[in-house]
PDB file of C-alpha atoms in Angstrom:
ATOM      1  CA  ASP M   1       0.000   0.000   0.000  1.00  0.00           C
ATOM      2  CA  THR M   2       1.508   3.326  -1.059  1.00  0.00           C
ATOM      3  CA  GLY M   3      -0.950   5.628   0.707  1.00  0.00           C
ATOM      4  CA  VAL M   4      -0.218   8.172   3.425  1.00  0.00           C
ATOM      5  CA  SER M   5       0.946   6.533   6.627  1.00  0.00           C
ATOM      6  CA  GLN M   6       0.955   7.981  10.141  1.00  0.00           C
ATOM      7  CA  ASN M   7       2.568   6.817  13.357  1.00  0.00           C
ATOM      8  CA  PRO M   8       1.668   6.171  16.028  1.00  0.00           C
ATOM      9  CA  ARG M   9      -2.009   5.462  15.432  1.00  0.00           C
ATOM     10  CA  HIS M  10      -2.863   6.113  19.056  1.00  0.00           C
ATOM     11  CA  LYS M  11      -1.080   8.078  21.749  1.00  0.00           C
ATOM     12  CA  ILE M  12      -2.106   8.493  25.370  1.00  0.00           C
ATOM     13  CA  THR M  13      -0.111  10.990  27.380  1.00  0.00           C
ATOM     14  CA  LYS M  14      -0.308  12.937  30.594  1.00  0.00           C
ATOM     15  CA  ARG M  15      -0.880  16.664  30.628  1.00  0.00           C
ATOM     16  CA  GLY M  16       2.371  18.544  30.370  1.00  0.00           C
ATOM     17  CA  GLN M  17       4.238  15.892  28.404  1.00  0.00           C
ATOM     18  CA  ASN M  18       5.604  16.381  24.891  1.00  0.00           C
ATOM     19  CA  VAL M  19       4.448  14.215  21.998  1.00  0.00           C
ATOM     20  CA  THR M  20       5.638  13.798  18.418  1.00  0.00           C
ATOM     21  CA  PHE M  21       3.752  12.355  15.475  1.00  0.00           C
ATOM     22  CA  ARG M  22       5.136  11.249  12.132  1.00  0.00           C
ATOM     23  CA  CYS M  23       3.605  11.372   8.661  1.00  0.00           C
ATOM     24  CA  ASP M  24       4.943   9.643   5.547  1.00  0.00           C
ATOM     25  CA  PRO M  25       3.251  11.051   2.427  1.00  0.00           C
ATOM     26  CA  ILE M  26       2.538   9.294  -0.833  1.00  0.00           C
ATOM     27  CA  SER M  27       5.785   8.914  -2.734  1.00  0.00           C
ATOM     28  CA  GLU M  28       6.542  11.916  -4.985  1.00  0.00           C
ATOM     29  CA  HIS M  29       3.879  14.090  -3.368  1.00  0.00           C
ATOM     30  CA  ASN M  30       5.700  17.326  -2.651  1.00  0.00           C
ATOM     31  CA  ARG M  31       2.839  18.925  -0.713  1.00  0.00           C
ATOM     32  CA  LEU M  32       2.004  17.869   2.820  1.00  0.00           C
ATOM     33  CA  TYR M  33      -0.704  19.103   5.166  1.00  0.00           C
ATOM     34  CA  TRP M  34      -1.586  18.678   8.826  1.00  0.00           C
ATOM     35  CA  TYR M  35      -5.148  18.924  10.093  1.00  0.00           C
ATOM     36  CA  ARG M  36      -6.789  18.424  13.471  1.00  0.00           C
ATOM     37  CA  GLN M  37     -10.225  16.869  13.943  1.00  0.00           C
ATOM     38  CA  THR M  38     -12.270  16.827  17.122  1.00  0.00           C
ATOM     39  CA  LEU M  39     -15.348  14.705  17.726  1.00  0.00           C
ATOM     40  CA  GLY M  40     -18.325  15.737  15.623  1.00  0.00           C
ATOM     41  CA  GLN M  41     -16.346  18.292  13.626  1.00  0.00           C
ATOM     42  CA  GLY M  42     -14.658  18.359  10.268  1.00  0.00           C
ATOM     43  CA  PRO M  43     -10.864  18.530  10.030  1.00  0.00           C
ATOM     44  CA  GLU M  44      -9.307  21.952  10.635  1.00  0.00           C
ATOM     45  CA  PHE M  45      -6.190  23.049   8.819  1.00  0.00           C
ATOM     46  CA  LEU M  46      -3.007  23.415  10.867  1.00  0.00           C
ATOM     47  CA  THR M  47      -0.099  23.814   8.460  1.00  0.00           C
ATOM     48  CA  TYR M  48       1.184  23.158   4.940  1.00  0.00           C
ATOM     49  CA  PHE M  49       4.557  22.251   3.457  1.00  0.00           C
ATOM     50  CA  GLN M  50       5.735  22.370  -0.105  1.00  0.00           C
ATOM     51  CA  ASN M  51       8.862  20.255  -0.197  1.00  0.00           C
ATOM     52  CA  GLU M  52      10.752  21.224   2.968  1.00  0.00           C
ATOM     53  CA  ALA M  53       9.344  24.752   3.198  1.00  0.00           C
ATOM     54  CA  GLN M  54       6.535  25.467   5.639  1.00  0.00           C
ATOM     55  CA  LEU M  55       4.424  27.889   3.628  1.00  0.00           C
ATOM     56  CA  GLU M  56       1.284  28.330   5.661  1.00  0.00           C
ATOM     57  CA  LYS M  57       0.341  28.088   9.331  1.00  0.00           C
ATOM     58  CA  SER M  58      -3.055  28.418  10.951  1.00  0.00           C
ATOM     59  CA  ARG M  59      -3.564  30.578  13.997  1.00  0.00           C
ATOM     60  CA  LEU M  60      -4.681  27.292  15.594  1.00  0.00           C
ATOM     61  CA  LEU M  61      -1.009  26.337  15.618  1.00  0.00           C
ATOM     62  CA  SER M  62       0.015  27.839  18.940  1.00  0.00           C
ATOM     63  CA  ASP M  63       3.603  28.264  20.103  1.00  0.00           C
ATOM     64  CA  ARG M  64       3.433  24.802  21.654  1.00  0.00           C
ATOM     65  CA  PHE M  65       3.047  23.230  18.232  1.00  0.00           C
ATOM     66  CA  SER M  66       5.876  22.807  15.759  1.00  0.00           C
ATOM     67  CA  ALA M  67       6.033  20.967  12.481  1.00  0.00           C
ATOM     68  CA  GLU M  68       8.981  20.037  10.332  1.00  0.00           C
ATOM     69  CA  ARG M  69       9.675  18.391   7.029  1.00  0.00           C
ATOM     70  CA  PRO M  70      13.467  18.390   6.991  1.00  0.00           C
ATOM     71  CA  LYS M  71      14.174  16.603   3.726  1.00  0.00           C
ATOM     72  CA  GLY M  72      10.941  17.213   1.933  1.00  0.00           C
ATOM     73  CA  SER M  73       9.760  13.668   2.542  1.00  0.00           C
ATOM     74  CA  PHE M  74       8.289  12.684   5.917  1.00  0.00           C
ATOM     75  CA  SER M  75       7.015  15.265   8.391  1.00  0.00           C
ATOM     76  CA  THR M  76       6.779  15.453  12.156  1.00  0.00           C
ATOM     77  CA  LEU M  77       4.339  17.365  14.334  1.00  0.00           C
ATOM     78  CA  GLU M  78       5.386  18.019  17.909  1.00  0.00           C
ATOM     79  CA  ILE M  79       3.179  19.278  20.697  1.00  0.00           C
ATOM     80  CA  GLN M  80       4.954  20.550  23.779  1.00  0.00           C
ATOM     81  CA  ARG M  81       3.401  20.748  27.256  1.00  0.00           C
ATOM     82  CA  THR M  82       0.241  18.998  26.141  1.00  0.00           C
ATOM     83  CA  GLU M  83      -3.118  20.179  27.448  1.00  0.00           C
ATOM     84  CA  GLN M  84      -6.401  18.306  27.651  1.00  0.00           C
ATOM     85  CA  GLY M  85      -7.737  20.509  24.860  1.00  0.00           C
ATOM     86  CA  ASP M  86      -5.128  19.023  22.538  1.00  0.00           C
ATOM     87  CA  SER M  87      -6.992  15.709  22.576  1.00  0.00           C
ATOM     88  CA  ALA M  88      -8.042  15.142  18.979  1.00  0.00           C
ATOM     89  CA  MET M  89      -7.320  13.182  15.822  1.00  0.00           C
ATOM     90  CA  TYR M  90      -4.296  14.588  13.986  1.00  0.00           C
ATOM     91  CA  LEU M  91      -4.536  13.970  10.267  1.00  0.00           C
ATOM     92  CA  CYS M  92      -1.882  14.251   7.614  1.00  0.00           C
ATOM     93  CA  ALA M  93      -2.624  14.629   3.907  1.00  0.00           C
ATOM     94  CA  SER M  94      -0.440  14.805   0.825  1.00  0.00           C
ATOM     95  CA  SER M  95      -0.935  16.070  -2.691  1.00  0.00           C
ATOM     96  CA  LEU M  96       0.942  16.209  -5.963  1.00  0.00           C
ATOM     97  CA  THR M  97      -0.778  19.252  -7.435  1.00  0.00           C
ATOM     98  CA  GLY M  98      -2.336  20.947  -4.420  1.00  0.00           C
ATOM     99  CA  ASP M  99      -5.810  20.095  -5.629  1.00  0.00           C
ATOM    100  CA  GLU M 100      -6.712  16.568  -4.532  1.00  0.00           C
ATOM    101  CA  GLN M 101      -5.511  15.867  -1.006  1.00  0.00           C
ATOM    102  CA  PHE M 102      -5.208  12.298   0.224  1.00  0.00           C
ATOM    103  CA  PHE M 103      -5.419  11.642   3.929  1.00  0.00           C
ATOM    104  CA  GLY M 104      -3.702   9.174   6.179  1.00  0.00           C
ATOM    105  CA  PRO M 105      -5.417   7.168   8.918  1.00  0.00           C
ATOM    106  CA  GLY M 106      -4.647   9.760  11.588  1.00  0.00           C
ATOM    107  CA  THR M 107      -3.069   9.730  15.034  1.00  0.00           C
ATOM    108  CA  ARG M 108      -5.552   9.804  17.859  1.00  0.00           C
ATOM    109  CA  LEU M 109      -4.180  11.747  20.840  1.00  0.00           C
ATOM    110  CA  THR M 110      -5.646  11.474  24.316  1.00  0.00           C
ATOM    111  CA  VAL M 111      -4.297  13.817  26.981  1.00  0.00           C
ATOM    112  CA  LEU M 112      -5.135  12.738  30.518  1.00  0.00           C
TER     113      LEU M 112
ATOM    114  CA  GLN U   1     -21.365  31.884  11.040  1.00  0.00           C
ATOM    115  CA  LYS U   2     -19.202  29.087   9.688  1.00  0.00           C
ATOM    116  CA  GLU U   3     -17.864  29.385   6.149  1.00  0.00           C
ATOM    117  CA  VAL U   4     -19.245  25.943   5.315  1.00  0.00           C
ATOM    118  CA  GLU U   5     -22.511  24.664   6.726  1.00  0.00           C
ATOM    119  CA  GLN U   6     -23.465  21.009   6.708  1.00  0.00           C
ATOM    120  CA  ASP U   7     -26.320  19.273   8.512  1.00  0.00           C
ATOM    121  CA  PRO U   8     -24.695  16.802  10.934  1.00  0.00           C
ATOM    122  CA  GLY U   9     -27.601  14.340  10.749  1.00  0.00           C
ATOM    123  CA  PRO U  10     -27.785  11.538  11.576  1.00  0.00           C
ATOM    124  CA  LEU U  11     -29.498  10.534   8.368  1.00  0.00           C
ATOM    125  CA  SER U  12     -31.012   7.052   8.255  1.00  0.00           C
ATOM    126  CA  VAL U  13     -32.217   5.509   4.980  1.00  0.00           C
ATOM    127  CA  PRO U  14     -33.232   2.026   3.833  1.00  0.00           C
ATOM    128  CA  GLU U  15     -30.929   0.017   1.601  1.00  0.00           C
ATOM    129  CA  GLY U  16     -31.394   0.919  -2.060  1.00  0.00           C
ATOM    130  CA  ALA U  17     -32.537   4.484  -1.384  1.00  0.00           C
ATOM    131  CA  ILE U  18     -31.136   7.545  -3.099  1.00  0.00           C
ATOM    132  CA  VAL U  19     -29.253   9.680  -0.609  1.00  0.00           C
ATOM    133  CA  SER U  20     -28.849  13.433  -0.929  1.00  0.00           C
ATOM    134  CA  LEU U  21     -26.165  15.186   1.113  1.00  0.00           C
ATOM    135  CA  ASN U  22     -25.722  18.941   0.983  1.00  0.00           C
ATOM    136  CA  CYS U  23     -23.470  21.817   1.976  1.00  0.00           C
ATOM    137  CA  THR U  24     -23.823  25.550   1.703  1.00  0.00           C
ATOM    138  CA  TYR U  25     -20.989  28.041   1.827  1.00  0.00           C
ATOM    139  CA  SER U  26     -20.644  31.757   2.249  1.00  0.00           C
ATOM    140  CA  ASN U  27     -17.327  32.575   0.580  1.00  0.00           C
ATOM    141  CA  SER U  28     -17.705  32.984  -3.168  1.00  0.00           C
ATOM    142  CA  ALA U  29     -13.926  32.617  -3.531  1.00  0.00           C
ATOM    143  CA  PHE U  30     -14.249  28.870  -2.996  1.00  0.00           C
ATOM    144  CA  GLN U  31     -13.745  27.329  -6.415  1.00  0.00           C
ATOM    145  CA  TYR U  32     -12.767  23.711  -5.759  1.00  0.00           C
ATOM    146  CA  PHE U  33     -15.132  21.277  -4.102  1.00  0.00           C
ATOM    147  CA  MET U  34     -14.612  17.831  -2.674  1.00  0.00           C
ATOM    148  CA  TRP U  35     -16.528  15.110  -0.922  1.00  0.00           C
ATOM    149  CA  TYR U  36     -14.827  12.782   1.518  1.00  0.00           C
ATOM    150  CA  ARG U  37     -16.133   9.666   3.221  1.00  0.00           C
ATOM    151  CA  GLN U  38     -14.925   8.909   6.726  1.00  0.00           C
ATOM    152  CA  TYR U  39     -15.547   5.677   8.556  1.00  0.00           C
ATOM    153  CA  SER U  40     -15.426   5.726  12.340  1.00  0.00           C
ATOM    154  CA  ARG U  41     -11.909   6.302  13.683  1.00  0.00           C
ATOM    155  CA  LYS U  42     -10.401   6.346  10.177  1.00  0.00           C
ATOM    156  CA  GLY U  43      -8.987   9.076   7.952  1.00  0.00           C
ATOM    157  CA  PRO U  44     -11.141  10.793   5.309  1.00  0.00           C
ATOM    158  CA  GLU U  45     -11.235   9.099   1.891  1.00  0.00           C
ATOM    159  CA  LEU U  46     -11.581  11.284  -1.204  1.00  0.00           C
ATOM    160  CA  LEU U  47     -14.738  10.411  -3.151  1.00  0.00           C
ATOM    161  CA  MET U  48     -15.288  13.260  -5.579  1.00  0.00           C
ATOM    162  CA  TYR U  49     -13.406  16.347  -6.719  1.00  0.00           C
ATOM    163  CA  THR U  50     -14.823  19.058  -8.937  1.00  0.00           C
ATOM    164  CA  TYR U  51     -14.160  22.688  -9.785  1.00  0.00           C
ATOM    165  CA  SER U  52     -16.984  23.646 -12.101  1.00  0.00           C
ATOM    166  CA  SER U  53     -20.691  24.163 -11.730  1.00  0.00           C
ATOM    167  CA  GLY U  54     -22.814  21.266 -12.868  1.00  0.00           C
ATOM    168  CA  ASN U  55     -22.750  17.541 -12.284  1.00  0.00           C
ATOM    169  CA  LYS U  56     -19.943  15.026 -12.098  1.00  0.00           C
ATOM    170  CA  GLU U  57     -20.713  11.331 -11.943  1.00  0.00           C
ATOM    171  CA  ASP U  58     -18.587   8.429 -10.728  1.00  0.00           C
ATOM    172  CA  GLY U  59     -20.341   5.096 -10.385  1.00  0.00           C
ATOM    173  CA  ARG U  60     -23.126   5.419  -7.834  1.00  0.00           C
ATOM    174  CA  PHE U  61     -21.974   8.891  -6.805  1.00  0.00           C
ATOM    175  CA  THR U  62     -22.918  12.229  -8.377  1.00  0.00           C
ATOM    176  CA  ALA U  63     -21.498  15.530  -7.213  1.00  0.00           C
ATOM    177  CA  GLN U  64     -23.421  18.676  -8.038  1.00  0.00           C
ATOM    178  CA  VAL U  65     -22.167  22.228  -7.702  1.00  0.00           C
ATOM    179  CA  ASP U  66     -24.237  25.406  -7.972  1.00  0.00           C
ATOM    180  CA  LYS U  67     -21.865  28.320  -7.526  1.00  0.00           C
ATOM    181  CA  SER U  68     -24.570  30.933  -8.018  1.00  0.00           C
ATOM    182  CA  SER U  69     -26.423  29.569  -4.973  1.00  0.00           C
ATOM    183  CA  LYS U  70     -23.255  28.557  -3.100  1.00  0.00           C
ATOM    184  CA  TYR U  71     -24.640  25.075  -2.717  1.00  0.00           C
ATOM    185  CA  ILE U  72     -23.120  21.664  -3.336  1.00  0.00           C
ATOM    186  CA  SER U  73     -24.641  18.206  -3.173  1.00  0.00           C
ATOM    187  CA  LEU U  74     -23.587  14.578  -3.224  1.00  0.00           C
ATOM    188  CA  PHE U  75     -26.076  11.980  -4.412  1.00  0.00           C
ATOM    189  CA  ILE U  76     -25.625   8.285  -3.698  1.00  0.00           C
ATOM    190  CA  ARG U  77     -27.724   5.892  -5.766  1.00  0.00           C
ATOM    191  CA  ASP U  78     -28.658   2.377  -4.685  1.00  0.00           C
ATOM    192  CA  SER U  79     -27.269   2.980  -1.210  1.00  0.00           C
ATOM    193  CA  GLN U  80     -25.675   0.036   0.576  1.00  0.00           C
ATOM    194  CA  PRO U  81     -25.015  -0.671   4.262  1.00  0.00           C
ATOM    195  CA  SER U  82     -21.321  -0.268   3.454  1.00  0.00           C
ATOM    196  CA  ASP U  83     -22.064   3.391   2.607  1.00  0.00           C
ATOM    197  CA  SER U  84     -22.779   4.002   6.292  1.00  0.00           C
ATOM    198  CA  ALA U  85     -20.192   6.602   7.267  1.00  0.00           C
ATOM    199  CA  THR U  86     -19.736  10.320   7.804  1.00  0.00           C
ATOM    200  CA  TYR U  87     -19.632  12.366   4.616  1.00  0.00           C
ATOM    201  CA  LEU U  88     -17.590  15.552   4.683  1.00  0.00           C
ATOM    202  CA  CYS U  89     -17.757  18.320   2.130  1.00  0.00           C
ATOM    203  CA  ALA U  90     -14.583  20.345   1.654  1.00  0.00           C
ATOM    204  CA  MET U  91     -13.680  23.436  -0.323  1.00  0.00           C
ATOM    205  CA  LYS U  92     -10.595  25.236  -1.464  1.00  0.00           C
ATOM    206  CA  LEU U  93      -9.941  28.787  -2.582  1.00  0.00           C
ATOM    207  CA  THR U  94      -8.662  29.630  -5.997  1.00  0.00           C
ATOM    208  CA  GLY U  95      -5.500  31.612  -6.427  1.00  0.00           C
ATOM    209  CA  GLY U  96      -3.067  29.459  -4.538  1.00  0.00           C
ATOM    210  CA  GLY U  97      -4.854  28.852  -1.261  1.00  0.00           C
ATOM    211  CA  ASN U  98      -3.959  25.378  -0.136  1.00  0.00           C
ATOM    212  CA  LYS U  99      -5.984  24.588   2.915  1.00  0.00           C
ATOM    213  CA  LEU U 100      -9.246  22.718   2.725  1.00  0.00           C
ATOM    214  CA  THR U 101     -12.198  24.117   4.649  1.00  0.00           C
ATOM    215  CA  PHE U 102     -14.513  21.346   5.777  1.00  0.00           C
ATOM    216  CA  GLY U 103     -18.113  21.100   6.829  1.00  0.00           C
ATOM    217  CA  THR U 104     -18.908  19.327  10.069  1.00  0.00           C
ATOM    218  CA  GLY U 105     -19.871  16.139   8.232  1.00  0.00           C
ATOM    219  CA  THR U 106     -23.192  14.311   7.865  1.00  0.00           C
ATOM    220  CA  GLN U 107     -23.504  10.938   9.543  1.00  0.00           C
ATOM    221  CA  LEU U 108     -25.286   8.472   7.242  1.00  0.00           C
ATOM    222  CA  LYS U 109     -26.687   5.101   8.184  1.00  0.00           C
ATOM    223  CA  VAL U 110     -28.028   2.755   5.519  1.00  0.00           C
ATOM    224  CA  GLU U 111     -30.216   0.099   7.070  1.00  0.00           C
ATOM    225  CA  LEU U 112     -31.060  -3.362   5.775  1.00  0.00           C
TER     226      LEU U 112
END
């Protein structure tokens, strides 16, 4: 399967801890996106990379959040000093043209 | 007011019924429209992508866009229990905007 993959699939952490998620996009997709989805809501945009450059960030992405895509392939999303409000599904998507975006299975974060 | 409005449902229909799912939007700058299907605790799966007013058909699915009314629809013919999922509409700006703006999703249940 050559779709978008995300790891881990589930993460349970205590408030105040740091967590890091990884996304591997579809091969040759140079555009990569992070979204966050809470229960009963649609995904909300967090940030966008074209190759290794982070080109767009949502105001939802507070100072505790940082995303990287160091070699223009996989990406990581780190949340520092987690809060209970960070509990959500974190989705990664990739695209070749910027039009159709293909999503991974998501990482479900629970902050206790 | 949200940029994209979508009735959350739940919508329950008998097997074989024609399903109509709808979204309205307020920003006339949205030019690209998508429908995603999301099973419980999974990532969204792209069903349909369109950028022009009118209809686009793919198997049992038809996407309809009316830009003058800022209204989009997804029709599912001969609905099956396996169609039971949450259906998300998503939109993208023209002119280089990369983020998708989603509706809240409509939960559909197709019953035997």
